[in-house]
PDB file of C-alpha atoms in Angstrom:
ATOM      1  CA  SER P   1    -184.799 104.808 -98.900  1.00 44.00           C
ATOM      2  CA  ASN P   2    -186.373 103.287-101.981  1.00 47.00           C
ATOM      3  CA  SER P   3    -185.324 102.624-105.564  1.00 52.00           C
ATOM      4  CA  ASN P   4    -186.215 106.200-106.603  1.00 56.00           C
ATOM      5  CA  ASN P   5    -183.655 107.557-104.114  1.00 57.00           C
ATOM      6  CA  LEU P   6    -186.398 109.062-102.012  1.00 55.00           C
ATOM      7  CA  THR P   7    -185.861 108.938 -98.254  1.00 56.00           C
ATOM      8  CA  ASP P   8    -188.593 107.827 -95.915  1.00 59.00           C
ATOM      9  CA  GLY P   9    -189.704 110.181 -93.180  1.00 62.00           C
ATOM     10  CA  GLU P  10    -189.458 109.371 -89.486  1.00 64.00           C
ATOM     11  CA  ALA P  11    -192.069 106.912 -88.269  1.00 66.00           C
ATOM     12  CA  TRP P  12    -192.041 108.727 -84.912  1.00 65.00           C
ATOM     13  CA  LEU P  13    -190.125 111.649 -83.453  1.00 66.00           C
ATOM     14  CA  GLY P  14    -186.501 110.580 -82.864  1.00 61.00           C
ATOM     15  CA  ASP P  15    -186.694 107.174 -84.598  1.00 66.00           C
ATOM     16  CA  SER P  16    -183.301 107.785 -86.211  1.00 64.00           C
ATOM     17  CA  ARG P  17    -181.528 108.274 -82.861  1.00 63.00           C
ATOM     18  CA  ILE P  18    -179.674 105.488 -81.115  1.00 60.00           C
ATOM     19  CA  LYS P  19    -178.824 105.316 -77.429  1.00 59.00           C
ATOM     20  CA  VAL P  20    -176.169 102.787 -76.484  1.00 56.00           C
ATOM     21  CA  GLN P  21    -177.225 100.970 -73.312  1.00 69.00           C
ATOM     22  CA  LEU P  22    -174.221  98.625 -73.062  1.00 74.00           C
ATOM     23  CA  SER P  23    -170.774  98.554 -74.609  1.00 84.00           C
ATOM     24  CA  ILE P  24    -168.590  95.569 -73.679  1.00 90.00           C
ATOM     25  CA  GLY P  25    -165.265  94.207 -74.880  1.00 93.00           C
ATOM     26  CA  LEU P  26    -162.212  92.204 -73.919  1.00 96.00           C
ATOM     27  CA  ASN P  27    -158.674  93.055 -74.976  1.00 96.00           C
ATOM     28  CA  MET P  28    -155.880  90.531 -74.320  1.00 97.00           C
ATOM     29  CA  VAL P  29    -152.230  91.613 -74.337  1.00 97.00           C
ATOM     30  CA  VAL P  30    -149.236  89.305 -74.005  1.00 97.00           C
ATOM     31  CA  ASP P  31    -146.105  90.914 -72.489  1.00 97.00           C
ATOM     32  CA  PRO P  32    -148.008  94.087 -71.444  1.00 97.00           C
ATOM     33  CA  SER P  33    -146.349  97.455 -71.091  1.00 94.00           C
ATOM     34  CA  ASN P  34    -146.637  99.699 -68.046  1.00 94.00           C
ATOM     35  CA  PRO P  35    -149.034 101.402 -67.386  1.00 95.00           C
ATOM     36  CA  GLY P  36    -152.029  99.401 -68.611  1.00 95.00           C
ATOM     37  CA  PRO P  37    -155.114 101.130 -70.042  1.00 95.00           C
ATOM     38  CA  GLY P  38    -157.107 100.627 -66.824  1.00 95.00           C
ATOM     39  CA  GLY P  39    -154.395 101.901 -64.483  1.00 95.00           C
ATOM     40  CA  SER P  40    -152.558  98.608 -63.947  1.00 97.00           C
ATOM     41  CA  THR P  41    -148.804  98.548 -63.413  1.00 97.00           C
ATOM     42  CA  PRO P  42    -147.532  95.309 -64.995  1.00 98.00           C
ATOM     43  CA  VAL P  43    -144.106  94.062 -63.954  1.00 97.00           C
ATOM     44  CA  VAL P  44    -143.437  91.227 -66.383  1.00 97.00           C
ATOM     45  CA  ASN P  45    -141.056  88.711 -64.818  1.00 97.00           C
ATOM     46  CA  CYS P  46    -140.438  85.877 -67.248  1.00 95.00           C
ATOM     47  CA  PRO P  47    -136.685  85.625 -67.877  1.00 94.00           C
ATOM     48  CA  SER P  48    -136.929  82.355 -69.825  1.00 93.00           C
ATOM     49  CA  CYS P  49    -139.859  83.520 -71.972  1.00 95.00           C
ATOM     50  CA  ALA P  50    -139.865  84.300 -75.646  1.00 95.00           C
ATOM     51  CA  PHE P  51    -142.758  86.522 -76.738  1.00 95.00           C
ATOM     52  CA  SER P  52    -144.105  86.618 -80.287  1.00 93.00           C
ATOM     53  CA  GLY P  53    -147.392  88.438 -80.875  1.00 91.00           C
ATOM     54  CA  GLN P  54    -150.022  86.681 -78.760  1.00 92.00           C
ATOM     55  CA  THR P  55    -147.735  83.700 -78.061  1.00 94.00           C
ATOM     56  CA  VAL P  56    -145.537  82.979 -75.038  1.00 95.00           C
ATOM     57  CA  ASP P  57    -142.863  80.272 -75.023  1.00 94.00           C
ATOM     58  CA  VAL P  58    -141.898  79.769 -71.368  1.00 94.00           C
ATOM     59  CA  GLY P  59    -138.822  77.709 -72.245  1.00 92.00           C
ATOM     60  CA  THR P  60    -137.891  74.412 -70.610  1.00 90.00           C
ATOM     61  CA  VAL P  61    -139.133  73.360 -67.193  1.00 91.00           C
ATOM     62  CA  GLY P  62    -137.273  70.361 -65.778  1.00 89.00           C
ATOM     63  CA  SER P  63    -138.687  67.301 -64.050  1.00 90.00           C
ATOM     64  CA  ASN P  64    -139.717  67.814 -60.425  1.00 93.00           C
ATOM     65  CA  SER P  65    -139.634  71.585 -60.756  1.00 93.00           C
ATOM     66  CA  THR P  66    -141.886  74.604 -61.203  1.00 95.00           C
ATOM     67  CA  GLY P  67    -141.536  77.655 -63.422  1.00 95.00           C
ATOM     68  CA  THR P  68    -143.442  80.794 -62.366  1.00 97.00           C
ATOM     69  CA  TYR P  69    -144.087  83.697 -64.746  1.00 97.00           C
ATOM     70  CA  SER P  70    -145.464  87.037 -63.480  1.00 98.00           C
ATOM     71  CA  ASP P  71    -147.762  89.526 -65.252  1.00 98.00           C
ATOM     72  CA  VAL P  72    -147.353  87.700 -68.579  1.00 97.00           C
ATOM     73  CA  VAL P  73    -150.893  88.471 -69.820  1.00 98.00           C
ATOM     74  CA  LEU P  74    -153.160  91.489 -69.340  1.00 98.00           C
ATOM     75  CA  ALA P  75    -156.923  91.049 -69.766  1.00 98.00           C
ATOM     76  CA  SER P  76    -158.655  94.428 -70.076  1.00 97.00           C
ATOM     77  CA  VAL P  77    -162.411  94.258 -69.497  1.00 96.00           C
ATOM     78  CA  ILE P  78    -164.087  97.153 -71.262  1.00 93.00           C
ATOM     79  CA  ILE P  79    -167.623  97.740 -70.014  1.00 90.00           C
ATOM     80  CA  GLN P  80    -169.650 100.921 -70.197  1.00 86.00           C
ATOM     81  CA  SER P  81    -173.325 100.915 -69.390  1.00 86.00           C
ATOM     82  CA  SER P  82    -176.146 103.268 -68.572  1.00 86.00           C
ATOM     83  CA  THR P  83    -177.087 100.878 -65.734  1.00 88.00           C
ATOM     84  CA  THR P  84    -175.055  98.569 -63.491  1.00 89.00           C
ATOM     85  CA  VAL P  85    -174.124  95.322 -65.256  1.00 90.00           C
ATOM     86  CA  ASN P  86    -172.457  92.295 -63.654  1.00 94.00           C
ATOM     87  CA  TRP P  87    -169.588  90.634 -65.534  1.00 95.00           C
ATOM     88  CA  THR P  88    -167.364  87.547 -65.215  1.00 97.00           C
ATOM     89  CA  LEU P  89    -164.039  86.650 -66.828  1.00 98.00           C
ATOM     90  CA  SER P  90    -163.124  82.965 -67.192  1.00 98.00           C
ATOM     91  CA  VAL P  91    -160.399  80.876 -68.855  1.00 98.00           C
ATOM     92  CA  TYR P  92    -159.909  77.343 -70.148  1.00 98.00           C
ATOM     93  CA  ALA P  93    -157.014  75.607 -71.931  1.00 98.00           C
ATOM     94  CA  SER P  94    -156.877  73.429 -75.026  1.00 97.00           C
ATOM     95  CA  ASN P  95    -154.307  71.191 -73.317  1.00 96.00           C
ATOM     96  CA  ASN P  96    -153.178  70.757 -69.711  1.00 96.00           C
ATOM     97  CA  PRO P  97    -151.217  67.534 -69.154  1.00 95.00           C
ATOM     98  CA  ALA P  98    -151.437  65.675 -65.853  1.00 94.00           C
ATOM     99  CA  THR P  99    -148.485  65.762 -63.481  1.00 93.00           C
ATOM    100  CA  SER P 100    -147.013  62.494 -62.220  1.00 93.00           C
ATOM    101  CA  GLY P 101    -145.555  61.517 -58.884  1.00 90.00           C
ATOM    102  CA  ILE P 102    -146.200  64.742 -56.952  1.00 89.00           C
ATOM    103  CA  GLY P 103    -149.914  64.707 -56.091  1.00 86.00           C
ATOM    104  CA  SER P 104    -150.502  68.456 -56.193  1.00 92.00           C
ATOM    105  CA  PRO P 105    -151.027  70.169 -58.508  1.00 95.00           C
ATOM    106  CA  THR P 106    -152.693  67.492 -60.609  1.00 95.00           C
ATOM    107  CA  ASN P 107    -152.046  69.321 -63.897  1.00 95.00           C
ATOM    108  CA  GLU P 108    -149.043  71.214 -65.203  1.00 95.00           C
ATOM    109  CA  LEU P 109    -150.532  74.621 -66.120  1.00 97.00           C
ATOM    110  CA  GLN P 110    -151.947  76.987 -63.470  1.00 98.00           C
ATOM    111  CA  VAL P 111    -153.068  80.638 -63.431  1.00 98.00           C
ATOM    112  CA  GLN P 112    -153.209  83.316 -60.728  1.00 98.00           C
ATOM    113  CA  ASP P 113    -154.466  86.909 -60.666  1.00 98.00           C
ATOM    114  CA  ASP P 114    -152.078  89.675 -59.636  1.00 98.00           C
ATOM    115  CA  PRO P 115    -154.362  92.061 -57.681  1.00 97.00           C
ATOM    116  CA  ALA P 116    -151.430  94.186 -56.455  1.00 97.00           C
ATOM    117  CA  ASN P 117    -150.545  95.345 -59.990  1.00 97.00           C
ATOM    118  CA  SER P 118    -154.017  95.098 -61.612  1.00 97.00           C
ATOM    119  CA  THR P 119    -156.783  97.708 -61.527  1.00 94.00           C
ATOM    120  CA  SER P 120    -157.926  98.230 -57.957  1.00 89.00           C
ATOM    121  CA  GLY P 121    -161.054  99.672 -56.400  1.00 86.00           C
ATOM    122  CA  ALA P 122    -164.786  99.381 -56.889  1.00 88.00           C
ATOM    123  CA  GLY P 123    -166.243  97.249 -59.656  1.00 90.00           C
ATOM    124  CA  ILE P 124    -163.662  94.430 -59.694  1.00 95.00           C
ATOM    125  CA  ASN P 125    -163.134  91.258 -57.638  1.00 97.00           C
ATOM    126  CA  PHE P 126    -160.244  88.831 -58.099  1.00 98.00           C
ATOM    127  CA  ASP P 127    -161.314  85.196 -57.851  1.00 98.00           C
ATOM    128  CA  GLN P 128    -157.998  83.438 -58.509  1.00 98.00           C
ATOM    129  CA  THR P 129    -155.605  84.915 -55.935  1.00 97.00           C
ATOM    130  CA  LEU P 130    -153.884  81.525 -55.527  1.00 97.00           C
ATOM    131  CA  PHE P 131    -152.604  79.404 -58.389  1.00 98.00           C
ATOM    132  CA  GLY P 132    -155.416  77.268 -59.796  1.00 98.00           C
ATOM    133  CA  ILE P 133    -155.426  74.582 -62.453  1.00 98.00           C
ATOM    134  CA  ILE P 134    -156.736  75.770 -65.808  1.00 98.00           C
ATOM    135  CA  PRO P 135    -159.439  73.296 -66.929  1.00 98.00           C
ATOM    136  CA  THR P 136    -159.648  71.941 -70.473  1.00 97.00           C
ATOM    137  CA  ASN P 137    -163.442  71.776 -70.616  1.00 96.00           C
ATOM    138  CA  PRO P 138    -164.946  74.925 -72.196  1.00 95.00           C
ATOM    139  CA  GLY P 139    -168.213  74.097 -70.394  1.00 95.00           C
ATOM    140  CA  THR P 140    -166.563  74.517 -66.978  1.00 96.00           C
ATOM    141  CA  PRO P 141    -163.956  77.282 -67.315  1.00 98.00           C
ATOM    142  CA  LEU P 142    -162.074  78.714 -64.321  1.00 98.00           C
ATOM    143  CA  GLN P 143    -163.498  82.085 -63.227  1.00 98.00           C
ATOM    144  CA  VAL P 144    -160.586  84.475 -62.673  1.00 98.00           C
ATOM    145  CA  ALA P 145    -162.425  87.745 -61.935  1.00 98.00           C
ATOM    146  CA  HIS P 146    -165.877  89.285 -61.713  1.00 97.00           C
ATOM    147  CA  GLY P 147    -167.439  92.619 -60.958  1.00 95.00           C
ATOM    148  CA  SER P 148    -170.119  95.204 -61.550  1.00 92.00           C
ATOM    149  CA  SER P 149    -169.840  98.045 -64.011  1.00 89.00           C
ATOM    150  CA  ILE P 150    -169.817 101.552 -62.626  1.00 88.00           C
ATOM    151  CA  VAL P 151    -171.946 103.866 -64.758  1.00 87.00           C
ATOM    152  CA  SER P 152    -169.442 106.751 -64.597  1.00 83.00           C
ATOM    153  CA  ARG P 153    -166.348 104.580 -65.324  1.00 85.00           C
ATOM    154  CA  THR P 154    -164.772 104.992 -68.764  1.00 87.00           C
ATOM    155  CA  ASN P 155    -161.485 103.102 -68.223  1.00 92.00           C
ATOM    156  CA  PRO P 156    -161.246  99.310 -68.539  1.00 94.00           C
ATOM    157  CA  TYR P 157    -160.687  96.940 -65.632  1.00 95.00           C
ATOM    158  CA  ASP P 158    -157.169  95.463 -66.002  1.00 97.00           C
ATOM    159  CA  ILE P 159    -156.585  91.918 -64.742  1.00 98.00           C
ATOM    160  CA  LEU P 160    -152.942  90.799 -64.817  1.00 98.00           C
ATOM    161  CA  GLN P 161    -152.310  87.062 -65.000  1.00 98.00           C
ATOM    162  CA  ASN P 162    -149.416  85.049 -63.558  1.00 98.00           C
ATOM    163  CA  TYR P 163    -148.802  81.509 -64.799  1.00 98.00           C
ATOM    164  CA  SER P 164    -147.064  78.489 -63.333  1.00 97.00           C
ATOM    165  CA  VAL P 165    -145.896  75.257 -64.967  1.00 96.00           C
ATOM    166  CA  THR P 166    -145.200  72.358 -62.590  1.00 95.00           C
ATOM    167  CA  LEU P 167    -143.679  69.090 -63.736  1.00 93.00           C
ATOM    168  CA  GLY P 168    -143.413  65.940 -61.656  1.00 92.00           C
ATOM    169  CA  THR P 169    -141.753  62.741 -62.726  1.00 91.00           C
ATOM    170  CA  GLU P 170    -143.387  62.697 -66.182  1.00 88.00           C
ATOM    171  CA  ASN P 171    -141.148  62.821 -69.243  1.00 82.00           C
ATOM    172  CA  VAL P 172    -140.229  66.357 -70.219  1.00 79.00           C
ATOM    173  CA  GLN P 173    -141.547  67.011 -73.705  1.00 83.00           C
ATOM    174  CA  PRO P 174    -142.668  70.177 -75.472  1.00 87.00           C
ATOM    175  CA  GLN P 175    -146.346  70.985 -74.934  1.00 90.00           C
ATOM    176  CA  GLN P 176    -148.554  73.642 -76.453  1.00 94.00           C
ATOM    177  CA  SER P 177    -151.720  75.069 -74.961  1.00 96.00           C
ATOM    178  CA  THR P 178    -154.124  77.698 -76.257  1.00 96.00           C
ATOM    179  CA  LEU P 179    -155.869  79.669 -73.533  1.00 97.00           C
ATOM    180  CA  THR P 180    -159.356  81.003 -74.249  1.00 97.00           C
ATOM    181  CA  TYR P 181    -160.703  83.829 -72.108  1.00 97.00           C
ATOM    182  CA  THR P 182    -164.451  84.468 -72.029  1.00 97.00           C
ATOM    183  CA  LEU P 183    -166.164  87.646 -70.824  1.00 96.00           C
ATOM    184  CA  ILE P 184    -169.858  87.432 -69.967  1.00 95.00           C
ATOM    185  CA  ALA P 185    -172.052  90.361 -68.906  1.00 91.00           C
ATOM    186  CA  ASN P 186    -175.567  90.061 -67.539  1.00 87.00           C
TER     187      ASN P 186
END
């Protein structure tokens, strides 16, 4: 329109119509409920955890021990496209202290996918079926899942995440880490 409140005509037939070719999103939920939006069936097992919004406090893990926390986070990949689109989901941490005196794992915080309770079927592949160290470099995040969109699919792909904290002989002191998940479609 212009300053005289006159509307311009169409430059060509249908120029005011929009066709969405790709819609993509990522929804993160801490302490997810069952069922998830993409058909997942989370079974949160974190008896020492305190949940507050998007924050998880796993409690105290003692020296020379490991705490394991199941289905604590749900990543829902929302992707709808008129053509097949490949996607990847990755994570990195702001802080992941080194372990001492145990050799493996080399860092305290690890992540693992839970394929048994996540979305199953075509369009999704789980890359982190064993616990893997979450890197602190955003340039080299850990890929946790990937897939290809299915044109007829309207539900998200749910990826449930288990976490592990392993301490060696290092001094036990409170640590905080922010996890950043990145979804890329191409």
